[in-house]
mmCIF file of C-alpha atoms in Angstrom:
data_model
loop_
_atom_site.group_PDB
_atom_site.id
_atom_site.type_symbol
_atom_site.label_atom_id
_atom_site.label_comp_id
_atom_site.label_asym_id
_atom_site.label_seq_id
_atom_site.Cartn_x
_atom_site.Cartn_y
_atom_site.Cartn_z
ATOM 1 C CA ASP A 807 89.378 128.250 78.818
ATOM 2 C CA VAL A 808 86.776 127.626 81.446
ATOM 3 C CA LYS A 809 86.498 130.481 83.836
ATOM 4 C CA VAL A 810 84.859 130.189 87.220
ATOM 5 C CA THR A 811 84.787 133.312 89.348
ATOM 6 C CA GLN A 812 83.814 133.820 92.958
ATOM 7 C CA SER A 813 82.604 137.105 94.363
ATOM 8 C CA SER A 814 85.198 137.493 97.111
ATOM 9 C CA ARG A 815 88.653 136.076 97.854
ATOM 10 C CA TYR A 816 88.474 136.944 101.547
ATOM 11 C CA LEU A 817 85.441 137.593 103.713
ATOM 12 C CA VAL A 818 85.083 138.316 107.426
ATOM 13 C CA LYS A 819 81.650 138.057 109.021
ATOM 14 C CA ARG A 820 80.201 138.018 112.502
ATOM 15 C CA THR A 821 78.378 135.124 114.134
ATOM 16 C CA GLY A 822 74.696 135.184 113.221
ATOM 17 C CA GLU A 823 75.104 137.183 110.021
ATOM 18 C CA LYS A 824 73.580 135.973 106.769
ATOM 19 C CA VAL A 825 76.344 135.366 104.251
ATOM 20 C CA PHE A 826 76.091 135.101 100.488
ATOM 21 C CA LEU A 827 78.847 133.530 98.386
ATOM 22 C CA GLU A 828 78.446 133.960 94.663
ATOM 23 C CA CYS A 829 79.888 131.839 91.873
ATOM 24 C CA VAL A 830 79.700 132.514 88.143
ATOM 25 C CA GLN A 831 80.935 130.347 85.266
ATOM 26 C CA ASP A 832 81.188 131.411 81.646
ATOM 27 C CA MET A 833 81.231 128.053 79.830
ATOM 28 C CA ASP A 834 77.524 127.247 79.805
ATOM 29 C CA HIS A 835 78.082 124.298 82.164
ATOM 30 C CA GLU A 836 75.031 122.513 83.496
ATOM 31 C CA ASN A 837 76.651 121.278 86.691
ATOM 32 C CA MET A 838 77.810 123.467 89.540
ATOM 33 C CA PHE A 839 79.166 122.523 92.954
ATOM 34 C CA TRP A 840 80.000 124.084 96.309
ATOM 35 C CA TYR A 841 82.716 122.570 98.495
ATOM 36 C CA ARG A 842 84.439 123.541 101.661
ATOM 37 C CA GLN A 843 88.030 122.595 102.361
ATOM 38 C CA ASP A 844 89.537 122.288 105.818
ATOM 39 C CA PRO A 845 92.991 121.045 106.883
ATOM 40 C CA GLY A 846 92.983 117.294 107.401
ATOM 41 C CA LEU A 847 89.418 116.897 106.101
ATOM 42 C CA GLY A 848 89.949 117.463 102.401
ATOM 43 C CA LEU A 849 87.257 118.690 100.038
ATOM 44 C CA ARG A 850 83.716 118.157 101.241
ATOM 45 C CA LEU A 851 80.694 118.641 99.019
ATOM 46 C CA ILE A 852 78.025 120.936 100.440
ATOM 47 C CA TYR A 853 75.477 121.225 97.612
ATOM 48 C CA PHE A 854 75.374 120.768 93.879
ATOM 49 C CA SER A 855 73.080 121.580 91.007
ATOM 50 C CA TYR A 856 72.471 119.945 87.623
ATOM 51 C CA ASP A 857 70.199 122.610 86.229
ATOM 52 C CA VAL A 858 68.541 125.934 86.864
ATOM 53 C CA LYS A 859 66.368 125.908 89.989
ATOM 54 C CA MET A 860 67.559 122.417 90.771
ATOM 55 C CA LYS A 861 69.674 121.523 93.810
ATOM 56 C CA GLU A 862 70.813 118.428 95.628
ATOM 57 C CA LYS A 863 72.392 117.992 99.014
ATOM 58 C CA GLY A 864 75.970 116.932 99.207
ATOM 59 C CA ASP A 865 77.697 115.376 102.185
ATOM 60 C CA ILE A 866 77.509 118.318 104.608
ATOM 61 C CA PRO A 867 74.482 120.508 103.761
ATOM 62 C CA GLU A 868 73.555 121.432 107.338
ATOM 63 C CA GLY A 869 73.666 125.165 107.953
ATOM 64 C CA TYR A 870 73.774 125.993 104.232
ATOM 65 C CA SER A 871 71.345 126.619 101.417
ATOM 66 C CA VAL A 872 71.836 127.358 97.722
ATOM 67 C CA SER A 873 70.165 129.180 94.891
ATOM 68 C CA ARG A 874 70.452 128.732 91.160
ATOM 69 C CA GLU A 875 68.184 131.158 89.323
ATOM 70 C CA LYS A 876 70.381 131.383 86.218
ATOM 71 C CA LYS A 877 72.481 128.715 84.560
ATOM 72 C CA GLU A 878 75.743 130.576 85.007
ATOM 73 C CA ARG A 879 75.301 131.526 88.655
ATOM 74 C CA PHE A 880 75.236 129.363 91.783
ATOM 75 C CA SER A 881 74.977 130.990 95.195
ATOM 76 C CA LEU A 882 75.792 129.521 98.584
ATOM 77 C CA ILE A 883 73.948 130.986 101.565
ATOM 78 C CA LEU A 884 74.852 130.717 105.207
ATOM 79 C CA GLU A 885 71.588 131.610 106.914
ATOM 80 C CA SER A 886 73.199 132.347 110.295
ATOM 81 C CA ALA A 887 76.967 132.129 110.194
ATOM 82 C CA SER A 888 78.747 130.268 112.960
ATOM 83 C CA THR A 889 82.424 130.046 113.860
ATOM 84 C CA ASN A 890 82.587 126.425 112.704
ATOM 85 C CA GLN A 891 81.791 127.637 109.192
ATOM 86 C CA THR A 892 85.155 129.377 109.001
ATOM 87 C CA SER A 893 86.720 127.673 106.009
ATOM 88 C CA MET A 894 87.858 127.895 102.399
ATOM 89 C CA TYR A 895 84.822 127.692 100.100
ATOM 90 C CA LEU A 896 85.342 126.457 96.566
ATOM 91 C CA CYS A 897 82.920 126.564 93.677
ATOM 92 C CA ALA A 898 83.310 124.273 90.658
ATOM 93 C CA SER A 899 81.499 123.595 87.412
ATOM 94 C CA SER A 900 81.425 120.807 84.845
ATOM 95 C CA ASP A 901 79.853 120.098 81.472
ATOM 96 C CA GLY A 902 76.802 117.896 81.938
ATOM 97 C CA GLY A 903 76.976 116.792 78.319
ATOM 98 C CA SER A 904 80.510 115.485 78.696
ATOM 99 C CA THR A 905 81.106 111.860 79.596
ATOM 100 C CA GLU A 906 84.299 112.796 81.391
ATOM 101 C CA ASN A 907 82.836 115.462 83.670
ATOM 102 C CA GLU A 908 86.024 117.231 84.656
ATOM 103 C CA GLN A 909 85.335 119.840 87.284
ATOM 104 C CA PHE A 910 86.902 123.287 87.075
ATOM 105 C CA PHE A 911 87.331 125.320 90.206
ATOM 106 C CA GLY A 912 87.037 128.983 91.019
ATOM 107 C CA PRO A 913 89.742 130.755 93.051
ATOM 108 C CA GLY A 914 88.015 130.149 96.369
ATOM 109 C CA THR A 915 86.661 132.360 99.144
ATOM 110 C CA ARG A 916 88.344 132.227 102.510
ATOM 111 C CA LEU A 917 85.592 132.967 105.008
ATOM 112 C CA THR A 918 86.301 133.860 108.613
ATOM 113 C CA VAL A 919 83.402 133.982 111.051
ATOM 114 C CA LEU A 920 84.178 135.853 114.265
ATOM 115 C CA GLN B 351 86.102 101.836 102.933
ATOM 116 C CA LYS B 352 86.493 105.382 101.719
ATOM 117 C CA GLU B 353 85.671 106.044 98.087
ATOM 118 C CA VAL B 354 89.114 107.432 97.275
ATOM 119 C CA GLU B 355 92.197 106.935 99.386
ATOM 120 C CA GLN B 356 95.568 108.567 99.218
ATOM 121 C CA ASN B 357 97.516 107.106 102.072
ATOM 122 C CA SER B 358 101.041 108.315 101.621
ATOM 123 C CA GLY B 359 102.353 111.049 103.858
ATOM 124 C CA PRO B 360 104.249 114.092 102.586
ATOM 125 C CA LEU B 361 106.677 113.179 99.815
ATOM 126 C CA SER B 362 110.061 114.870 99.595
ATOM 127 C CA VAL B 363 112.011 114.433 96.378
ATOM 128 C CA PRO B 364 115.234 116.031 95.152
ATOM 129 C CA GLU B 365 115.022 118.275 92.143
ATOM 130 C CA GLY B 366 115.252 116.254 88.941
ATOM 131 C CA ALA B 367 113.993 113.027 90.503
ATOM 132 C CA ILE B 368 110.687 111.220 89.844
ATOM 133 C CA ALA B 369 107.806 111.788 92.242
ATOM 134 C CA SER B 370 105.296 108.934 92.405
ATOM 135 C CA LEU B 371 101.809 109.301 93.882
ATOM 136 C CA ASN B 372 99.226 106.559 94.317
ATOM 137 C CA CYS B 373 95.475 106.528 94.778
ATOM 138 C CA THR B 374 93.027 103.657 95.285
ATOM 139 C CA TYR B 375 89.269 103.735 94.807
ATOM 140 C CA SER B 376 86.455 101.521 95.993
ATOM 141 C CA ASP B 377 83.864 101.562 93.185
ATOM 142 C CA ARG B 378 84.883 98.993 90.606
ATOM 143 C CA VAL B 379 82.769 100.547 87.843
ATOM 144 C CA SER B 380 84.286 104.033 88.099
ATOM 145 C CA GLN B 381 85.127 105.313 84.644
ATOM 146 C CA SER B 382 86.773 108.726 84.967
ATOM 147 C CA PHE B 383 89.852 109.594 86.993
ATOM 148 C CA PHE B 384 91.530 112.918 87.583
ATOM 149 C CA TRP B 385 94.583 114.444 89.197
ATOM 150 C CA TYR B 386 94.440 117.998 90.518
ATOM 151 C CA ARG B 387 97.339 120.125 91.727
ATOM 152 C CA GLN B 388 96.723 122.594 94.533
ATOM 153 C CA TYR B 389 99.256 125.179 95.615
ATOM 154 C CA SER B 390 99.038 126.458 99.160
ATOM 155 C CA GLY B 391 96.205 128.969 99.489
ATOM 156 C CA LYS B 392 95.000 128.373 95.941
ATOM 157 C CA SER B 393 92.213 126.322 94.387
ATOM 158 C CA PRO B 394 92.687 122.894 92.739
ATOM 159 C CA GLU B 395 93.816 122.908 89.123
ATOM 160 C CA LEU B 396 93.136 119.961 86.819
ATOM 161 C CA ILE B 397 96.405 118.571 85.457
ATOM 162 C CA MET B 398 95.558 115.074 84.206
ATOM 163 C CA SER B 399 92.546 112.967 83.330
ATOM 164 C CA ILE B 400 92.528 109.301 82.385
ATOM 165 C CA TYR B 401 89.721 106.965 81.359
ATOM 166 C CA SER B 402 91.353 103.801 79.968
ATOM 167 C CA ASN B 403 93.725 101.279 81.453
ATOM 168 C CA GLY B 404 97.372 102.031 80.837
ATOM 169 C CA ASP B 405 99.487 105.151 80.763
ATOM 170 C CA LYS B 406 98.726 108.672 79.631
ATOM 171 C CA GLU B 407 101.560 111.140 79.275
ATOM 172 C CA ASP B 408 101.397 114.936 79.207
ATOM 173 C CA GLY B 409 104.733 116.667 79.379
ATOM 174 C CA ARG B 410 106.489 115.661 82.584
ATOM 175 C CA PHE B 411 103.320 114.084 83.983
ATOM 176 C CA THR B 412 102.207 110.480 83.466
ATOM 177 C CA ALA B 413 98.959 109.072 84.789
ATOM 178 C CA GLN B 414 98.621 105.316 85.126
ATOM 179 C CA LEU B 415 95.329 103.486 85.523
ATOM 180 C CA ASN B 416 94.777 99.876 86.538
ATOM 181 C CA LYS B 417 91.055 99.187 86.812
ATOM 182 C CA ALA B 418 91.527 95.541 87.814
ATOM 183 C CA SER B 419 93.506 96.601 90.860
ATOM 184 C CA GLN B 420 91.474 99.794 91.325
ATOM 185 C CA TYR B 421 94.356 102.196 91.507
ATOM 186 C CA VAL B 422 95.493 105.252 89.653
ATOM 187 C CA SER B 423 98.910 106.826 89.972
ATOM 188 C CA LEU B 424 100.684 110.004 88.946
ATOM 189 C CA LEU B 425 104.351 110.234 88.050
ATOM 190 C CA ILE B 426 106.147 113.558 87.878
ATOM 191 C CA ARG B 427 109.413 113.265 85.989
ATOM 192 C CA ASP B 428 112.295 115.701 86.355
ATOM 193 C CA SER B 429 110.634 117.225 89.407
ATOM 194 C CA GLN B 430 110.978 120.986 89.760
ATOM 195 C CA PRO B 431 110.536 123.223 92.811
ATOM 196 C CA SER B 432 107.398 124.565 91.097
ATOM 197 C CA ASP B 433 105.902 121.079 91.438
ATOM 198 C CA SER B 434 105.799 121.506 95.219
ATOM 199 C CA ALA B 435 102.076 121.336 95.947
ATOM 200 C CA THR B 436 99.331 119.057 97.173
ATOM 201 C CA TYR B 437 98.026 116.592 94.586
ATOM 202 C CA LEU B 438 94.404 115.477 94.778
ATOM 203 C CA CYS B 439 93.083 112.298 93.205
ATOM 204 C CA ALA B 440 89.430 112.367 92.091
ATOM 205 C CA VAL B 441 87.122 109.671 90.765
ATOM 206 C CA ARG B 442 83.746 110.123 89.118
ATOM 207 C CA VAL B 443 81.009 108.638 91.283
ATOM 208 C CA ARG B 444 78.857 106.040 89.554
ATOM 209 C CA GLY B 445 75.447 107.200 88.411
ATOM 210 C CA ASN B 446 75.920 110.935 88.670
ATOM 211 C CA ASN B 447 78.216 113.821 87.957
ATOM 212 C CA ARG B 448 79.863 114.047 91.342
ATOM 213 C CA LEU B 449 83.532 113.495 91.930
ATOM 214 C CA ALA B 450 84.903 111.786 95.015
ATOM 215 C CA PHE B 451 88.191 113.326 96.137
ATOM 216 C CA GLY B 452 91.049 111.906 98.103
ATOM 217 C CA LYS B 453 92.538 114.021 100.872
ATOM 218 C CA GLY B 454 95.630 114.728 98.843
ATOM 219 C CA ASN B 455 99.367 114.128 99.019
ATOM 220 C CA GLN B 456 101.836 116.914 99.634
ATOM 221 C CA VAL B 457 104.918 116.915 97.420
ATOM 222 C CA VAL B 458 108.007 118.923 98.331
ATOM 223 C CA VAL B 459 110.758 119.217 95.728
ATOM 224 C CA ILE B 460 114.086 120.024 97.307
ATOM 225 C CA PRO B 461 116.436 122.134 95.165
#
């Protein structure tokens, strides 16, 4: 089974803090994704990556950056957290060699910025 | 037009009945379609994928795809209280590995 893990289930940070969210997958997937999910807005793609050291902006990249130094790990960085970044953050991965490209999600990190 | 639309409001069904969910998509050349189940406070879980026109059955779940009409549906037979969740429709975006997600439909199974 594909396993995607995220470093924290719940996180509380203060406005202006730098926040790191870590995601690790154990299935050698090329593709990794960061989403945020808010009531009424659905899943929104922040950034994604097709390969090590490669990143592409999703639909809402402002206020975020990412890092992918190793294939299995994809980090989301909030350079200066703001209250409007309070949300559920979901990491996903998929097999780049697969034509179907199903995405598998981690358990999520619920971030609260005070 | 949004890439993936799920327009129905919350769906309440009695236990044992069939729950029917619909999803339409805008890109005619989309090839891969997925249904995810998401329990409250949890992450989405892939429950069905479908790539060809017609029906695909897996246990109590049936996915139906009609590419000509650009819709995909999910049927849940013999609905159980454990099926109470939000169901997300997802479509692979042409030309890359992204998925476009609908906003989801909430299903409530009433015992």
